[in-house]
Amino acid sequence: MKLSLAVLPGDGIGPEVIEQTTAVLEAIGSKYGHEFVFSEFLAGGAAIDATGAPLPQKTIDGCQASDSVLLGAVGGWQWDHLPGSERPERALLGLRGELELYANLRPAVLHEALSQACPLRADIAAGGIDVMVVRELTGGMYFGDRGRRQGKYGEEAYDTEAYGVGEVERIARTAFDIARKRKSHVTNVDKANVLESSRLWREVVLDVAKEYPDVELAHMYVDNAAMQLVRDPQQFDVMVTTNMFGDILSDEASMITGSIGMLPSASLGKSRLGMYEPIHGSAPDIAGQDKANPIATILSAAMMLRHSFDLETEAVAIEQAVTTVLNQGYRTGDIMSAGMDLVGTKQMGALIREALG
Ligand code: NAD
């Protein structure tokens, strides 16, 4: 395959973790016979400094013309004084909108080698954790009708949760398709005992499930799901849910794995063009010091190979290389523990490439 990737290093540690990730992709390319053509574009604070805007049109055009997008991170104290609409983080929202990315995938994987980082009891974490949260990204309360008005208790504010059939169908299909690449189990998370929007959501998920007789479907109310994630996370394979519930549950799922530097994410739309990025921010406190953990971004590239290009073998090769390096005892500062070998960003990247063979 010849694949053109738009690369948005962004700010802070973004360029450092991206450098290691493109190098890993090059290694995958030469091992499996693919050619990756990288085109760099500005986003976030770097774009504000160069052009005055966090998401220049040139970046949008470059992303739209590519096969997929790889992003580092954006933001930093230099731009904290700017009003919300002009801040680096606006680039993320802008890209999701421009690229029509409606599904956010957040895998939470606890590597056995890092089990001491898990805040859950050892017997619960034993055997590892591997949950994929599929969150609807462009609808629901965060985008619904909102406002202020006079109410019984004085001024009141409201936000509206509304979902249309087509919106739920497409996110449900995303979840079922992903489950087929995993353990073929989907847990639909809603609040159908209270919310009308959840009742429609559940009806549509049940309808879509008929297209996937090979995938097992369960339903769970969101409050119970929050409890079950810490009580027995191994019961979950894919969880699918609304924008707001997913926002909360994906962070909860991340925390049970214990390390922000390890967690990738993907935002997908209807074409294969997706945006892949680590869940962490630009970490200005360690930027430029060769201290950042590049694994979250490297694993985001593995997700890109799997979800945008159906290159499962290559994705697994990257994931296994990461596991190998962790099992060998190498750690960046964020995941360091007694008796392990401390390495920097560059060396971690080099070790992962070496493990690829
Ligand atoms: P952060 O994720 O950047 O950092 C939180 C803590 O985790 C810091 O101590 C940092 O050093 C550490 N950390 C994060 N990633 C790491 C890695 N790969 N390796 C080792 N340690 C790592 O969150 P923050 O400090 O709240 O935000 C910093 C900036 O990033 C802000 O401007 C914020 O708005 C922005 N941000 C951007 C994104 C994004 O680009 N998607 C996400 C979150 C925050």
Tab-separated table of C-alpha atoms in Angstrom, residues 2-350:
chain	number	residue	atom	x	y	z
A	2	LYS	CA	1.051	3.583	-0.616
A	3	LEU	CA	-0.521	5.781	2.025
A	4	SER	CA	-0.366	9.534	2.410
A	5	LEU	CA	-0.591	10.723	5.990
A	6	ALA	CA	-1.164	14.244	7.235
A	7	VAL	CA	1.018	14.700	10.299
A	8	LEU	CA	0.184	17.433	12.817
A	9	PRO	CA	2.920	17.472	15.489
A	10	GLY	CA	1.349	20.415	17.365
A	11	ASP	CA	2.915	21.758	20.557
A	12	GLY	CA	4.924	20.752	23.617
A	13	ILE	CA	5.842	17.076	23.510
A	14	GLY	CA	3.762	16.629	20.325
A	15	PRO	CA	6.714	16.907	17.901
A	16	GLU	CA	8.854	14.540	20.044
A	17	VAL	CA	6.283	11.741	20.213
A	18	ILE	CA	5.346	12.198	16.546
A	19	GLU	CA	9.003	11.874	15.480
A	20	GLN	CA	9.215	8.452	17.124
A	21	THR	CA	5.863	7.400	15.693
A	22	THR	CA	6.625	8.243	12.069
A	23	ALA	CA	9.920	6.375	12.508
A	24	VAL	CA	7.970	3.307	13.712
A	25	LEU	CA	5.664	3.586	10.692
A	26	GLU	CA	8.710	3.770	8.396
A	27	ALA	CA	9.993	0.583	10.014
A	28	ILE	CA	6.607	-1.096	9.489
A	29	GLY	CA	6.633	0.130	5.885
A	30	SER	CA	9.975	-1.437	5.103
A	31	LYS	CA	9.107	-4.677	6.900
A	32	TYR	CA	5.717	-5.205	5.264
A	33	GLY	CA	6.213	-3.412	1.929
A	34	HIS	CA	4.149	-0.244	2.436
A	35	GLU	CA	5.109	3.297	1.584
A	36	PHE	CA	4.050	6.057	3.958
A	37	VAL	CA	4.229	9.591	2.578
A	38	PHE	CA	4.156	12.079	5.446
A	39	SER	CA	3.054	15.700	4.963
A	40	GLU	CA	3.424	17.968	7.988
A	41	PHE	CA	0.894	20.678	8.784
A	42	LEU	CA	0.559	23.255	11.531
A	43	ALA	CA	-2.065	22.948	14.254
A	44	GLY	CA	-2.620	24.455	17.700
A	45	GLY	CA	-0.218	26.936	19.235
A	46	ALA	CA	2.395	26.371	16.524
A	47	ALA	CA	-0.212	27.410	13.941
A	48	ILE	CA	-1.256	30.457	15.998
A	49	ASP	CA	2.359	31.650	16.131
A	50	ALA	CA	2.905	31.130	12.414
A	51	THR	CA	-0.470	32.180	10.984
A	52	GLY	CA	-2.593	33.705	13.736
A	53	ALA	CA	-5.137	30.851	13.715
A	54	PRO	CA	-5.112	27.449	15.492
A	55	LEU	CA	-6.396	25.576	12.443
A	56	PRO	CA	-5.280	27.152	9.147
A	57	GLN	CA	-7.213	26.315	5.986
A	58	LYS	CA	-4.022	24.795	4.575
A	59	THR	CA	-4.063	22.247	7.405
A	60	ILE	CA	-7.727	21.398	6.816
A	61	ASP	CA	-7.107	20.984	3.071
A	62	GLY	CA	-4.006	18.876	3.716
A	63	CYS	CA	-5.916	16.583	6.086
A	64	GLN	CA	-8.832	16.224	3.679
A	65	ALA	CA	-6.453	15.316	0.859
A	66	SER	CA	-4.711	12.632	2.921
A	67	ASP	CA	-5.604	9.016	3.655
A	68	SER	CA	-5.518	9.626	7.408
A	69	VAL	CA	-4.330	12.070	10.060
A	70	LEU	CA	-1.831	11.623	12.874
A	71	LEU	CA	-1.818	14.288	15.587
A	72	GLY	CA	0.594	14.881	18.487
A	73	ALA	CA	-0.938	17.286	21.003
A	74	VAL	CA	-1.813	20.974	21.162
A	75	GLY	CA	-1.759	23.672	23.814
A	76	GLY	CA	0.544	25.324	26.291
A	77	TRP	CA	0.823	28.205	28.744
A	78	GLN	CA	1.967	30.624	25.975
A	79	TRP	CA	-1.568	30.622	24.577
A	80	ASP	CA	-3.540	30.367	27.830
A	81	HIS	CA	-4.431	34.093	27.774
A	82	LEU	CA	-6.332	33.755	24.473
A	83	PRO	CA	-10.146	33.628	24.460
A	84	GLY	CA	-11.685	30.150	24.039
A	85	SER	CA	-12.424	30.473	20.332
A	86	GLU	CA	-8.786	31.363	19.526
A	87	ARG	CA	-7.005	28.817	21.714
A	88	PRO	CA	-4.893	25.934	20.362
A	89	GLU	CA	-7.472	23.345	21.513
A	90	ARG	CA	-9.971	24.789	19.002
A	91	ALA	CA	-7.946	22.977	16.338
A	92	LEU	CA	-9.203	19.640	17.691
A	93	LEU	CA	-12.877	20.592	17.563
A	94	GLY	CA	-12.371	22.184	14.152
A	95	LEU	CA	-10.731	19.064	12.736
A	96	ARG	CA	-13.463	16.781	14.083
A	97	GLY	CA	-16.077	18.990	12.424
A	98	GLU	CA	-14.245	19.514	9.125
A	99	LEU	CA	-13.393	15.832	8.768
A	100	GLU	CA	-16.881	14.749	9.954
A	101	LEU	CA	-15.503	12.463	12.635
A	102	TYR	CA	-18.454	11.210	14.667
A	103	ALA	CA	-16.999	8.199	16.479
A	104	ASN	CA	-14.344	8.399	19.161
A	105	LEU	CA	-12.518	5.190	20.035
A	106	ARG	CA	-10.719	5.040	23.351
A	107	PRO	CA	-9.137	1.696	24.160
A	108	ALA	CA	-8.123	1.188	27.767
A	109	VAL	CA	-5.550	-1.581	27.946
A	110	LEU	CA	-3.719	-2.607	31.081
A	111	HIS	CA	-0.443	-4.266	30.113
A	112	GLU	CA	0.462	-7.030	32.543
A	113	ALA	CA	3.965	-5.544	32.870
A	114	LEU	CA	2.405	-2.322	34.195
A	115	SER	CA	-0.182	-3.901	36.492
A	116	GLN	CA	1.263	-2.106	39.520
A	117	ALA	CA	0.097	1.202	37.947
A	118	CYS	CA	-3.534	0.040	38.062
A	119	PRO	CA	-5.440	1.587	40.978
A	120	LEU	CA	-7.752	-1.459	41.185
A	121	ARG	CA	-7.203	-4.415	43.533
A	122	ALA	CA	-4.647	-6.905	42.196
A	123	ASP	CA	-7.183	-9.736	41.890
A	124	ILE	CA	-9.451	-7.519	39.740
A	125	ALA	CA	-6.611	-6.436	37.450
A	126	ALA	CA	-5.100	-9.930	37.195
A	127	GLY	CA	-5.106	-11.171	33.629
A	128	GLY	CA	-5.056	-7.652	32.159
A	129	ILE	CA	-7.801	-5.264	31.073
A	130	ASP	CA	-8.826	-4.503	27.486
A	131	VAL	CA	-11.901	-2.317	27.036
A	132	MET	CA	-12.797	-0.240	23.972
A	133	VAL	CA	-15.090	2.718	24.611
A	134	VAL	CA	-16.868	3.912	21.452
A	135	ARG	CA	-18.236	7.382	22.109
A	136	GLU	CA	-20.562	9.343	19.832
A	137	LEU	CA	-18.671	12.549	19.185
A	138	THR	CA	-20.766	15.101	17.327
A	139	GLY	CA	-24.267	14.964	18.827
A	140	GLY	CA	-26.140	14.842	22.112
A	141	MET	CA	-26.077	17.419	24.850
A	142	TYR	CA	-22.733	18.981	23.910
A	143	PHE	CA	-24.234	20.108	20.606
A	144	GLY	CA	-27.941	20.375	21.475
A	145	ASP	CA	-30.128	23.412	21.932
A	146	ARG	CA	-29.109	25.415	24.996
A	147	GLY	CA	-29.925	28.681	26.615
A	148	ARG	CA	-31.161	30.596	29.603
A	149	ARG	CA	-34.671	31.596	30.565
A	150	GLN	CA	-36.793	32.484	33.545
A	151	GLY	CA	-38.040	29.475	35.507
A	152	LYS	CA	-39.751	28.657	38.789
A	153	TYR	CA	-36.530	29.244	40.755
A	154	GLY	CA	-35.396	32.371	38.911
A	155	GLU	CA	-33.011	32.347	35.978
A	156	GLU	CA	-32.436	28.813	34.727
A	157	ALA	CA	-30.115	27.300	32.138
A	158	TYR	CA	-30.793	24.272	29.957
A	159	ASP	CA	-28.921	21.957	27.592
A	160	THR	CA	-30.774	19.513	25.376
A	161	GLU	CA	-29.930	15.880	24.753
A	162	ALA	CA	-31.271	14.900	21.317
A	163	TYR	CA	-30.283	12.022	19.037
A	164	GLY	CA	-31.625	11.130	15.603
A	165	VAL	CA	-32.013	7.602	14.267
A	166	GLY	CA	-29.297	8.074	11.619
A	167	GLU	CA	-26.852	9.352	14.217
A	168	VAL	CA	-27.357	6.332	16.447
A	169	GLU	CA	-27.297	3.879	13.538
A	170	ARG	CA	-23.862	4.985	12.365
A	171	ILE	CA	-22.222	4.918	15.805
A	172	ALA	CA	-23.825	1.546	16.561
A	173	ARG	CA	-22.451	0.140	13.294
A	174	THR	CA	-19.009	1.473	14.177
A	175	ALA	CA	-19.193	-0.334	17.526
A	176	PHE	CA	-20.419	-3.620	16.027
A	177	ASP	CA	-17.782	-3.512	13.272
A	178	ILE	CA	-15.054	-2.973	15.868
A	179	ALA	CA	-16.413	-5.760	18.064
A	180	ARG	CA	-16.046	-8.123	15.108
A	181	LYS	CA	-12.310	-7.347	15.128
A	182	ARG	CA	-12.195	-8.081	18.871
A	183	LYS	CA	-14.217	-10.438	21.086
A	184	SER	CA	-17.568	-9.848	19.346
A	185	HIS	CA	-19.294	-8.381	22.380
A	186	VAL	CA	-20.954	-4.956	22.588
A	187	THR	CA	-22.338	-3.358	25.748
A	188	ASN	CA	-24.725	-0.535	24.955
A	189	VAL	CA	-24.647	2.060	27.735
A	190	ASP	CA	-27.621	4.393	28.153
A	191	LYS	CA	-30.147	5.655	30.697
A	192	ALA	CA	-33.242	4.208	29.073
A	193	ASN	CA	-35.042	3.868	32.412
A	194	VAL	CA	-35.217	7.685	32.618
A	195	LEU	CA	-34.384	9.435	29.324
A	196	GLU	CA	-36.520	9.400	26.185
A	197	SER	CA	-33.405	10.042	24.084
A	198	SER	CA	-31.906	6.870	25.598
A	199	ARG	CA	-35.038	4.869	24.792
A	200	LEU	CA	-34.747	5.809	21.119
A	201	TRP	CA	-31.001	5.171	21.285
A	202	ARG	CA	-31.620	1.646	22.627
A	203	GLU	CA	-34.332	0.890	20.046
A	204	VAL	CA	-31.955	1.831	17.235
A	205	VAL	CA	-29.056	-0.174	18.705
A	206	LEU	CA	-31.375	-3.198	18.900
A	207	ASP	CA	-32.344	-2.698	15.240
A	208	VAL	CA	-28.743	-2.399	14.076
A	209	ALA	CA	-27.842	-5.491	16.119
A	210	LYS	CA	-30.008	-7.558	13.742
A	211	GLU	CA	-27.365	-6.927	11.053
A	212	TYR	CA	-24.747	-8.448	13.372
A	213	PRO	CA	-26.132	-11.791	14.601
A	214	ASP	CA	-22.564	-12.933	15.310
A	215	VAL	CA	-21.993	-10.122	17.846
A	216	GLU	CA	-23.393	-10.476	21.350
A	217	LEU	CA	-25.220	-7.399	22.664
A	218	ALA	CA	-25.866	-6.393	26.272
A	219	HIS	CA	-27.448	-3.220	27.699
A	220	MET	CA	-26.396	-1.408	30.828
A	221	TYR	CA	-27.538	1.796	32.506
A	222	VAL	CA	-24.748	4.334	32.711
A	223	ASP	CA	-24.656	4.456	36.510
A	224	ASN	CA	-24.228	0.691	36.671
A	225	ALA	CA	-21.599	0.826	33.890
A	226	ALA	CA	-19.547	3.297	35.936
A	227	MET	CA	-19.628	0.853	38.865
A	228	GLN	CA	-18.961	-2.243	36.791
A	229	LEU	CA	-15.872	-0.677	35.216
A	230	VAL	CA	-14.123	-0.664	38.572
A	231	ARG	CA	-15.772	-3.807	39.959
A	232	ASP	CA	-15.246	-6.154	37.015
A	233	PRO	CA	-13.747	-4.468	33.925
A	234	GLN	CA	-13.004	-7.802	32.282
A	235	GLN	CA	-16.703	-8.297	31.511
A	236	PHE	CA	-16.421	-5.569	28.830
A	237	ASP	CA	-15.180	-5.787	25.267
A	238	VAL	CA	-16.710	-2.832	23.339
A	239	MET	CA	-18.863	-0.239	25.119
A	240	VAL	CA	-20.931	2.096	22.920
A	241	THR	CA	-22.518	5.217	24.291
A	242	THR	CA	-23.504	8.856	23.848
A	243	ASN	CA	-21.214	11.849	23.712
A	244	MET	CA	-21.642	12.867	27.345
A	245	PHE	CA	-21.728	9.391	28.912
A	246	GLY	CA	-18.731	8.459	26.747
A	247	ASP	CA	-16.795	11.514	27.839
A	248	ILE	CA	-17.067	10.396	31.452
A	249	LEU	CA	-16.756	6.627	30.999
A	250	SER	CA	-13.741	6.840	28.663
A	251	ASP	CA	-11.826	8.840	31.263
A	252	GLU	CA	-12.814	6.369	33.964
A	253	ALA	CA	-11.716	3.454	31.774
A	254	SER	CA	-8.390	5.212	31.073
A	255	MET	CA	-7.672	5.723	34.745
A	256	ILE	CA	-7.939	2.039	35.549
A	257	THR	CA	-4.929	1.466	33.290
A	258	GLY	CA	-2.926	3.917	35.386
A	259	SER	CA	-0.907	5.828	32.796
A	260	ILE	CA	-1.801	8.687	30.492
A	261	GLY	CA	1.364	8.207	28.428
A	262	MET	CA	0.193	4.785	27.242
A	263	LEU	CA	-3.273	5.533	25.868
A	264	PRO	CA	-4.078	6.034	22.177
A	265	SER	CA	-7.326	7.190	20.587
A	266	ALA	CA	-9.019	7.406	17.230
A	267	SER	CA	-11.763	9.561	15.786
A	268	LEU	CA	-13.542	8.031	12.814
A	269	GLY	CA	-16.091	9.166	10.265
A	270	LYS	CA	-17.779	7.556	7.319
A	271	SER	CA	-14.687	7.296	5.139
A	272	ARG	CA	-11.428	5.625	6.078
A	273	LEU	CA	-9.939	9.024	6.866
A	274	GLY	CA	-9.644	9.150	10.636
A	275	MET	CA	-7.714	11.209	13.161
A	276	TYR	CA	-5.382	9.337	15.474
A	277	GLU	CA	-3.825	10.888	18.554
A	278	PRO	CA	-2.690	10.107	22.095
A	279	ILE	CA	-5.209	11.036	24.807
A	280	HIS	CA	-2.617	13.087	26.689
A	281	GLY	CA	-1.986	16.784	26.186
A	282	SER	CA	1.152	18.676	25.218
A	283	ALA	CA	2.765	18.189	28.666
A	284	PRO	CA	4.607	21.548	28.675
A	285	ASP	CA	6.287	20.589	31.984
A	286	ILE	CA	8.461	17.988	30.231
A	287	ALA	CA	8.522	19.313	26.643
A	288	GLY	CA	11.900	19.324	24.884
A	289	GLN	CA	13.561	17.195	27.579
A	290	ASP	CA	13.391	13.751	25.954
A	291	LYS	CA	11.156	12.611	28.825
A	292	ALA	CA	7.831	12.053	27.058
A	293	ASN	CA	6.453	8.568	26.668
A	294	PRO	CA	5.884	8.071	22.910
A	295	ILE	CA	3.898	4.836	23.352
A	296	ALA	CA	0.408	6.429	23.321
A	297	THR	CA	1.152	7.996	19.933
A	298	ILE	CA	2.845	4.871	18.577
A	299	LEU	CA	-0.226	2.845	19.612
A	300	SER	CA	-2.418	5.482	17.917
A	301	ALA	CA	-0.541	4.697	14.694
A	302	ALA	CA	-1.303	1.006	15.267
A	303	MET	CA	-4.982	1.933	15.554
A	304	MET	CA	-4.688	3.820	12.279
A	305	LEU	CA	-3.309	0.764	10.521
A	306	ARG	CA	-6.153	-1.362	11.901
A	307	HIS	CA	-9.155	0.950	11.596
A	308	SER	CA	-8.343	3.073	8.555
A	309	PHE	CA	-6.379	0.606	6.428
A	310	ASP	CA	-7.368	-2.860	7.679
A	311	LEU	CA	-3.696	-3.714	8.228
A	312	GLU	CA	-4.303	-5.972	11.218
A	313	THR	CA	-0.985	-7.856	11.072
A	314	GLU	CA	0.978	-4.621	11.030
A	315	ALA	CA	-1.109	-3.153	13.888
A	316	VAL	CA	-0.564	-6.251	16.012
A	317	ALA	CA	3.179	-6.133	15.226
A	318	ILE	CA	3.403	-2.637	16.718
A	319	GLU	CA	1.347	-3.618	19.771
A	320	GLN	CA	3.485	-6.695	20.342
A	321	ALA	CA	6.696	-4.667	19.974
A	322	VAL	CA	5.442	-2.314	22.705
A	323	THR	CA	4.611	-5.274	24.963
A	324	THR	CA	8.049	-6.793	24.302
A	325	VAL	CA	9.856	-3.598	25.291
A	326	LEU	CA	7.760	-3.281	28.466
A	327	ASN	CA	8.430	-6.917	29.317
A	328	GLN	CA	12.159	-6.246	28.829
A	329	GLY	CA	11.847	-3.725	31.685
A	330	TYR	CA	12.292	-0.431	29.811
A	331	ARG	CA	10.255	2.507	31.119
A	332	THR	CA	9.891	6.221	30.495
A	333	GLY	CA	9.587	8.382	33.630
A	334	ASP	CA	5.777	8.358	33.749
A	335	ILE	CA	5.607	4.559	34.045
A	336	MET	CA	8.881	4.030	35.915
A	337	SER	CA	9.010	1.671	38.881
A	338	ALA	CA	11.755	0.177	41.042
A	339	GLY	CA	14.160	-2.184	39.284
A	340	MET	CA	13.246	-1.045	35.754
A	341	ASP	CA	15.484	0.703	33.191
A	342	LEU	CA	14.689	4.389	32.716
A	343	VAL	CA	14.851	5.516	29.080
A	344	GLY	CA	14.022	8.728	27.221
A	345	THR	CA	11.597	9.366	24.345
A	346	LYS	CA	14.151	8.643	21.625
A	347	GLN	CA	15.451	5.447	23.169
A	348	MET	CA	11.932	4.138	23.796
A	349	GLY	CA	11.151	4.714	20.116
A	350	ALA	CA	14.370	3.004	19.051
